[in-house]
mmCIF file of C-alpha atoms in Angstrom:
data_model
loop_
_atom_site.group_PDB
_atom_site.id
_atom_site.type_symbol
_atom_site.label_atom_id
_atom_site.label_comp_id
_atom_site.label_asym_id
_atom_site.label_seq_id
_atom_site.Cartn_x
_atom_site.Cartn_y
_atom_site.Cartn_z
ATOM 1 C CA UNK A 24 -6.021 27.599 -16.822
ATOM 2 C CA UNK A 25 -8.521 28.950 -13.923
ATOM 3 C CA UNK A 26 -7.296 29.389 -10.435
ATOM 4 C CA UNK A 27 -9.494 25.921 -9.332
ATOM 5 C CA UNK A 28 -7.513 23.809 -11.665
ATOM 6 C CA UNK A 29 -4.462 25.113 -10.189
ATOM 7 C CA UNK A 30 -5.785 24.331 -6.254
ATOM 8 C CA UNK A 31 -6.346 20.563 -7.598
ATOM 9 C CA UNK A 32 -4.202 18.168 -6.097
ATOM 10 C CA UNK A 33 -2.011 17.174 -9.143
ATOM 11 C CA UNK A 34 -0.734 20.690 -10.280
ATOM 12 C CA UNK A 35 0.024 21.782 -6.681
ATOM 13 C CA UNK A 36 2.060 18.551 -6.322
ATOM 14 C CA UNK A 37 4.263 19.392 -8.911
ATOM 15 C CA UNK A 38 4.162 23.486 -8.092
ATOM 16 C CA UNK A 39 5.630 22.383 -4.555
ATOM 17 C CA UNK A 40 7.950 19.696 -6.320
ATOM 18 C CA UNK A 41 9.249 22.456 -8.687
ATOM 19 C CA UNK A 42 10.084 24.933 -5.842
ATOM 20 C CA UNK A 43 12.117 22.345 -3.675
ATOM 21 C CA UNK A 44 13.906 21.339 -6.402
ATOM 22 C CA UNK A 45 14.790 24.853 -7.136
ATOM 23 C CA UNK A 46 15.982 25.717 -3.418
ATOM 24 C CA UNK A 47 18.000 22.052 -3.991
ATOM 25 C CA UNK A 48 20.040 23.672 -6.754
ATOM 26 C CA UNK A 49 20.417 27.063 -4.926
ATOM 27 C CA UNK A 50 21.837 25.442 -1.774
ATOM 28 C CA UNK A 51 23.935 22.845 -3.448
ATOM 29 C CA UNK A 52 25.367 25.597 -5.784
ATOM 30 C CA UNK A 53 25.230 28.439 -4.235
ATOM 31 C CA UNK A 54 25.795 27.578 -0.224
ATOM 32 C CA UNK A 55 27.373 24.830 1.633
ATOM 33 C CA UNK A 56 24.462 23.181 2.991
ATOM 34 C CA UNK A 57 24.994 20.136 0.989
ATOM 35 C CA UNK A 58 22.687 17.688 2.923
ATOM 36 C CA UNK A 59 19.890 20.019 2.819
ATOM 37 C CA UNK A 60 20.839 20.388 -0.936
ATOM 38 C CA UNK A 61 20.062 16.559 -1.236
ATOM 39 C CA UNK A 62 16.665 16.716 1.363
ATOM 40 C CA UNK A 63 15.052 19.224 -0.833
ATOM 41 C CA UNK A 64 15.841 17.600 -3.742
ATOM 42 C CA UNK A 65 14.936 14.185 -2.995
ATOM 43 C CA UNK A 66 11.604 15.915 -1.093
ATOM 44 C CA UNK A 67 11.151 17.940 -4.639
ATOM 45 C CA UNK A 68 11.094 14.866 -6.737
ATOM 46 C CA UNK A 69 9.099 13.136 -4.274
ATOM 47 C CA UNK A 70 6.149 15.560 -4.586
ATOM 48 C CA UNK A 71 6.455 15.778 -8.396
ATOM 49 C CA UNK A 72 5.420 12.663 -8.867
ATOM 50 C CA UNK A 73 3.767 12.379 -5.655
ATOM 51 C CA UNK A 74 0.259 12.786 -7.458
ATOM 52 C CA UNK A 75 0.045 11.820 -10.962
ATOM 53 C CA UNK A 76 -3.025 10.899 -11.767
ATOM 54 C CA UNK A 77 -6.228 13.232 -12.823
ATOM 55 C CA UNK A 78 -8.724 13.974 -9.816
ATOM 56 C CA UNK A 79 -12.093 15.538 -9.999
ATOM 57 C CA UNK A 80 -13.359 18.004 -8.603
ATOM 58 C CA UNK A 81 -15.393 17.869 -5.958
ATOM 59 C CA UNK A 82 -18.685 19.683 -7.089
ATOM 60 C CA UNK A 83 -18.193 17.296 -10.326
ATOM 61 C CA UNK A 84 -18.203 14.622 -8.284
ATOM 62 C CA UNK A 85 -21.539 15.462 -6.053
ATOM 63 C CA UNK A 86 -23.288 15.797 -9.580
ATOM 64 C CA UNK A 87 -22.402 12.692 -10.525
ATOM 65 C CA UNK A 88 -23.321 11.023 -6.999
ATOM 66 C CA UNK A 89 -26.420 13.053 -7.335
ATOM 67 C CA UNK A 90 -27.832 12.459 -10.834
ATOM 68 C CA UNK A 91 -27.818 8.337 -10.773
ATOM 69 C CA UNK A 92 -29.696 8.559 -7.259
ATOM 70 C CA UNK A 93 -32.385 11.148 -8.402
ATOM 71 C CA UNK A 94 -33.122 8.754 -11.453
ATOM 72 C CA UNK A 95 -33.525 5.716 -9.387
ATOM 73 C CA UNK A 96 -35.593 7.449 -6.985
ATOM 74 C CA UNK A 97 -38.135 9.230 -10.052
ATOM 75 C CA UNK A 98 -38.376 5.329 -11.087
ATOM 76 C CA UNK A 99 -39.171 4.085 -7.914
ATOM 77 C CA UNK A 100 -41.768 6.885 -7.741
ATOM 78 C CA UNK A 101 -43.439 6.431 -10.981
ATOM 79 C CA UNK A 102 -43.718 2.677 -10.021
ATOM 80 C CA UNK A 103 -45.315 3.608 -6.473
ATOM 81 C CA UNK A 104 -42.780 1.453 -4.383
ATOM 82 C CA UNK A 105 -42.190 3.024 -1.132
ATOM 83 C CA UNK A 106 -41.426 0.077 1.170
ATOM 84 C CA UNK A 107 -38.176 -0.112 2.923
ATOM 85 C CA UNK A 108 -35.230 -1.831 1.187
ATOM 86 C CA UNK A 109 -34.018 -5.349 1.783
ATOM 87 C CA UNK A 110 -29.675 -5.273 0.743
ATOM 88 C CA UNK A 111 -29.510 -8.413 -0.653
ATOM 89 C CA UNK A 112 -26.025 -10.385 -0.761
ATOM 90 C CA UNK A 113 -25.173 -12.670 -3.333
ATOM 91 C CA UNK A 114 -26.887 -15.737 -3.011
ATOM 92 C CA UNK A 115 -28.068 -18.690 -4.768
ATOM 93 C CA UNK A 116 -28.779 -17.702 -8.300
ATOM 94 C CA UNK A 117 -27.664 -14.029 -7.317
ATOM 95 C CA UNK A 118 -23.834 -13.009 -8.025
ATOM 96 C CA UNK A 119 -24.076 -9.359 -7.466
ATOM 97 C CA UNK A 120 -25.714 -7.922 -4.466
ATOM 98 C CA UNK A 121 -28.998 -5.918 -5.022
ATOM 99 C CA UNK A 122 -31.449 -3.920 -2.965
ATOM 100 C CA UNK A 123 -34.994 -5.248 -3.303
ATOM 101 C CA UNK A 124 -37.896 -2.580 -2.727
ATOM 102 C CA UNK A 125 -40.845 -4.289 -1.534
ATOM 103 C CA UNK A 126 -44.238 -3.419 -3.359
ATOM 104 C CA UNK A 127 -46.218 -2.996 -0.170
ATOM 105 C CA UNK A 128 -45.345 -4.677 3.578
ATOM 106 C CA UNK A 129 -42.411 -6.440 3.484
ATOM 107 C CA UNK A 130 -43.703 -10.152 4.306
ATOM 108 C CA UNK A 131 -40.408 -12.480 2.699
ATOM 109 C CA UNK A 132 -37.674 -11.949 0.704
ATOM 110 C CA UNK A 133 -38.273 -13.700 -3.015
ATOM 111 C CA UNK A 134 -36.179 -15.522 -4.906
ATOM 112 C CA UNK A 135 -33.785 -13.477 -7.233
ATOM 113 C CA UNK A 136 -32.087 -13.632 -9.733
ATOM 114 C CA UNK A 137 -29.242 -11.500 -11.845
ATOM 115 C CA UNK A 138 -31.861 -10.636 -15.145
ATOM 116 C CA UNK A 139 -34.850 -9.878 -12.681
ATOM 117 C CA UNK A 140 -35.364 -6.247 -12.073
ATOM 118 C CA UNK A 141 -39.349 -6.357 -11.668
ATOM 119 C CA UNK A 142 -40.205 -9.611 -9.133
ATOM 120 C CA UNK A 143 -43.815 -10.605 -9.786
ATOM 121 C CA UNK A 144 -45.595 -13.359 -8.358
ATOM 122 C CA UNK A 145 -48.876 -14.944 -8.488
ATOM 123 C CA UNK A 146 -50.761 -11.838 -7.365
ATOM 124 C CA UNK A 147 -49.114 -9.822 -9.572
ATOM 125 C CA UNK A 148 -45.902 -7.193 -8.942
ATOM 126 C CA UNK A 149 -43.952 -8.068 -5.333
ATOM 127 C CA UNK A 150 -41.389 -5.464 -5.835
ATOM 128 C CA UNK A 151 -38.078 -5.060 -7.623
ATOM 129 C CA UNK A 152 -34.801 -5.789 -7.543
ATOM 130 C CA UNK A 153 -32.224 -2.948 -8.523
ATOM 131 C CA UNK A 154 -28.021 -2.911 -8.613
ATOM 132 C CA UNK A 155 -27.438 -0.647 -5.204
ATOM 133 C CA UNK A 156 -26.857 2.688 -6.332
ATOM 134 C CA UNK A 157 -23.275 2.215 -3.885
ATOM 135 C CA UNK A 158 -21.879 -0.618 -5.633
ATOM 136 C CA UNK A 159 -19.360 1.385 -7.676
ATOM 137 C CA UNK A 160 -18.010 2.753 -4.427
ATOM 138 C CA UNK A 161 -17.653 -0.313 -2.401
ATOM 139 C CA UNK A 162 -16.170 -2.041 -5.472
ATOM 140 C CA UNK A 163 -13.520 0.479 -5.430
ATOM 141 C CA UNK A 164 -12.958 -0.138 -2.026
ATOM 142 C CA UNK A 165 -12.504 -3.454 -2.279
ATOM 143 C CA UNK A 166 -10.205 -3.475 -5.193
ATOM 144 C CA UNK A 167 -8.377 -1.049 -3.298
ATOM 145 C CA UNK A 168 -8.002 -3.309 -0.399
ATOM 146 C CA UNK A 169 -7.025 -6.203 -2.284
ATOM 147 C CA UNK A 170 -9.472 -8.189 0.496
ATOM 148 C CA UNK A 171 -11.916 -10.982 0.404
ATOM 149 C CA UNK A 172 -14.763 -9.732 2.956
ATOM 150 C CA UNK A 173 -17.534 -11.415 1.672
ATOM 151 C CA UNK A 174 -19.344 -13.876 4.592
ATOM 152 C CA UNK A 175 -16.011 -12.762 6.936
ATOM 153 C CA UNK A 176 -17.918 -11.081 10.009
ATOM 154 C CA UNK A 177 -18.637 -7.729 11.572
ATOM 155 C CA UNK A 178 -15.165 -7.107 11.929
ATOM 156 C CA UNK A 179 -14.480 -7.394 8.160
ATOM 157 C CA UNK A 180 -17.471 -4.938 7.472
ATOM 158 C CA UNK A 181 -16.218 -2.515 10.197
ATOM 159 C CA UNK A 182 -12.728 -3.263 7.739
ATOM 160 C CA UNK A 183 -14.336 -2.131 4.179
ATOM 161 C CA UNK A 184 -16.481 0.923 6.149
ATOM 162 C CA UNK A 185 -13.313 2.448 7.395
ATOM 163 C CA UNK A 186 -12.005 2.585 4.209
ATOM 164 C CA UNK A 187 -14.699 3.787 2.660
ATOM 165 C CA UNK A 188 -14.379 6.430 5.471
ATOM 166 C CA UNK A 189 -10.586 6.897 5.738
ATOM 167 C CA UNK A 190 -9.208 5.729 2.248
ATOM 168 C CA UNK A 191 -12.365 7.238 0.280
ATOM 169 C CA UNK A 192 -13.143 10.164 1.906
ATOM 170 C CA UNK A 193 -16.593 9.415 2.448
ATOM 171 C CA UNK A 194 -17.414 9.922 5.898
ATOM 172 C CA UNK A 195 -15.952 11.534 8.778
ATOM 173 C CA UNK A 196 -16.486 8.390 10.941
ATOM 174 C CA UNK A 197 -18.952 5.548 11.025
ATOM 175 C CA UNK A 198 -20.128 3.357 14.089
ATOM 176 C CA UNK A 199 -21.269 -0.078 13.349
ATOM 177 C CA UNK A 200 -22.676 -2.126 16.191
ATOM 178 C CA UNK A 201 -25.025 -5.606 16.977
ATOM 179 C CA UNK A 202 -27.484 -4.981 19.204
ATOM 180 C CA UNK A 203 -30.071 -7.649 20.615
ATOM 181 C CA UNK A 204 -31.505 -8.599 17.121
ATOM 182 C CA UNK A 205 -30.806 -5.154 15.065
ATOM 183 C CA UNK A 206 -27.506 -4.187 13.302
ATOM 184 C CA UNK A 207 -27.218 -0.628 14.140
ATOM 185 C CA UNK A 208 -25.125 1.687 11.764
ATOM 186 C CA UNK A 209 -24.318 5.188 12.401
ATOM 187 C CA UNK A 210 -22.928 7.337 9.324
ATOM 188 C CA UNK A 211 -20.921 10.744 10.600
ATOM 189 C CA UNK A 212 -20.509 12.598 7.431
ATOM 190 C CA UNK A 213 -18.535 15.574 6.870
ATOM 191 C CA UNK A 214 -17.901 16.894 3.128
ATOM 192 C CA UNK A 215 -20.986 15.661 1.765
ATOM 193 C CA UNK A 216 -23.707 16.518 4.626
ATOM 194 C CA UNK A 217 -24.837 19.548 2.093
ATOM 195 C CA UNK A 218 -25.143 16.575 -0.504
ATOM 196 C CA UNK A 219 -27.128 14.755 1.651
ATOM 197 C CA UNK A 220 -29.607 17.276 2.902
ATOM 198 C CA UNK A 221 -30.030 18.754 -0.562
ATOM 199 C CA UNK A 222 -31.090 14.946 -2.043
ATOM 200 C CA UNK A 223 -33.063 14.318 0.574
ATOM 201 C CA UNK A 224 -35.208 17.491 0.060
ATOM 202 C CA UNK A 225 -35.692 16.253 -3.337
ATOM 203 C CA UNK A 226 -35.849 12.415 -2.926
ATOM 204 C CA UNK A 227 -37.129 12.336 1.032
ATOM 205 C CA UNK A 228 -38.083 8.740 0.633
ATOM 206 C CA UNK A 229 -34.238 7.864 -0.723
ATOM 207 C CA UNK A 230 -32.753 6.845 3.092
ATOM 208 C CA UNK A 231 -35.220 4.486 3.854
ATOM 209 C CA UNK A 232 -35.558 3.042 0.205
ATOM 210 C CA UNK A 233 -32.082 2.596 -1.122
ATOM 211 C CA UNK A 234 -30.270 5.203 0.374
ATOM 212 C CA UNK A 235 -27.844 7.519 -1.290
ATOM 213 C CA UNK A 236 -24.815 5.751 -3.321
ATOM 214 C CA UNK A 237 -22.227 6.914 0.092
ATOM 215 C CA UNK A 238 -25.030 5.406 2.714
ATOM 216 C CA UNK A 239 -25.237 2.207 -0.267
ATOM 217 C CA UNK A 240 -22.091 1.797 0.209
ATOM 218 C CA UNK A 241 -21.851 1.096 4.025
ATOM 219 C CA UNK A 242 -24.739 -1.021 3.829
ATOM 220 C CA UNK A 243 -23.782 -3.268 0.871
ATOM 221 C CA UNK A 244 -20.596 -3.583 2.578
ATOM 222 C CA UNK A 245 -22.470 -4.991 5.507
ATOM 223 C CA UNK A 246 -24.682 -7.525 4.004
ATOM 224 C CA UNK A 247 -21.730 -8.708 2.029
ATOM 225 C CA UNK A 248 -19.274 -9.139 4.885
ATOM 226 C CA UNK A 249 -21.691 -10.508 7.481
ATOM 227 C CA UNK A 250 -23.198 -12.571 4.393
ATOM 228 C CA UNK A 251 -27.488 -11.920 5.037
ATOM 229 C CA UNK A 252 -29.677 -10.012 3.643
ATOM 230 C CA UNK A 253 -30.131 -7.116 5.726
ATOM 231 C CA UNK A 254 -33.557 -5.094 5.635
ATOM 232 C CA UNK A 255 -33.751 -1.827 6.838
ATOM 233 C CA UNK A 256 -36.205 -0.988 9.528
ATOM 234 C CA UNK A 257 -35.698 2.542 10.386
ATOM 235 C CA UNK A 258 -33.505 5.116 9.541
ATOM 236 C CA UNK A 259 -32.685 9.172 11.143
ATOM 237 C CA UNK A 260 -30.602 11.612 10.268
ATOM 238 C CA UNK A 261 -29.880 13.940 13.607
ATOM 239 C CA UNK A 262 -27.154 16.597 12.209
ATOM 240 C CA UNK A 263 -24.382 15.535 10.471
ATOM 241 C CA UNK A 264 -24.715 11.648 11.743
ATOM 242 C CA UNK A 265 -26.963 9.149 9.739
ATOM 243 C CA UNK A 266 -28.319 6.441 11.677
ATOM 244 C CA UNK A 267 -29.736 2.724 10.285
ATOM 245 C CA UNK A 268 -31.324 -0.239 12.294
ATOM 246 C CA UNK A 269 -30.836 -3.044 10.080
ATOM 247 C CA UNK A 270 -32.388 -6.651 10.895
ATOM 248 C CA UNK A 271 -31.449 -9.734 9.383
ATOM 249 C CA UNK A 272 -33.688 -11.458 6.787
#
């Protein structure tokens, strides 16, 4: 087994659980410190079992972030859409959210529907309509919350987004803020800033478009909990933070 396997989370659990139980049956056998006989033992099994479930590593985890986002974005390329996305909540004939990517100027948001991916009109393509590239995050979130947010508020998004930060690991910290008409949303990243500047030097037009599945995440949590479509009108990265003015549609 290499040394990395070893540093992962469920084989040092049970490393640390093995050596307190060991020092538990040295002092209880060996000394007379029977309560701290019982404290490392109890603390020993404890941390055996602490952590029993498979994690992945890190880097395996970037390239997996990484490779669905690159594929949307050659897609999005190849169909020459580079108009800012619209996070669309579930509405009407809708029951997932989606991020629509307007063909040219963003003048309305279309109707949508779950089968549509390509949204034509009379003219001929509008735009299309994609599953956010976040949606597997947030969904985790929320299944790990056990919590209805959808059409709850600000304060239910602000909820989901810190535990997508705290619970997930995502982000360092987020800010998430109304201001006059906009929706501001500030993204303080920590672990994955290298991720982020390394897509966006291959996908530059990825922040503004869809964003990244982590920056998906926040958003679709957003438009879900405050229950509009939310289209995104700017968007800057200024060292580790990454900042999005969001207006409702």
């Amino acid at each position: 087994m290499k040394n990395s396997k070893l540093l992962r989370p469920e084989y040092t659990s049970k490393m640390i659980g093995a050596v307190f139980l060991g020092m538990s049956v040295y002092l209880f056998f060996f000394t007379s410190y029977t309560n701290a006989a019982l404290g490392a033992f109890f603390i020993g099994i404890f941390t055996l079992f602490i952590i029993h479930v498979s994690t992945v590593e890190e880097d395996t985890a970037i390239a997996e972030l990484r490779s669905g986002a690159i594929s949307l974005h050659e897609l999005l390329e190849d169909l020459e859409l580079s108009g800012k996305g619209v996070v669309v909540c579930p509405r009407k004939d809708l029951t997932v959210s989606r991020i629509y990517i307007p063909a040219g100027e963003f003048d309305e948001l279309p109707d949508l529907y779950d089968e549509m991916t390509i949204v034509s009109g009379g003219r001929g393509k509008v735009g299309v309509s994609v599953v956010p590239p976040g949606k597997p995050l947030l969904d985790e979130a929320k299944q790990k919350m056990e919590y209805d947010m959808e059409g709850q508020g600000i304060e239910a998004a602000r909820e989901c987004m810190g535990y997508l930060s705290e619970g997930m690991e995502l982000a360092r910290s987020f800010s998430l803020r109304e201001e006059d008409d906009k929706i501001k949303l500030r993204i303080t990243l920590q672990k994955y800033d290298d991720y982020c500047e390394d897509l966006r030097d291959e996908a530059e037009k990825i922040c503004p478009r869809t964003g990244c599945p982590i920056c998906s995440a926040y958003l679709t949590a957003g438009s879900e909990a405050l229950s509009k479509p939310l289209k995104i009108t700017e968007f800057e990265k200024e060292e580790q933070h990454v900042k999005y003015t969001l207006e409702e549609v």
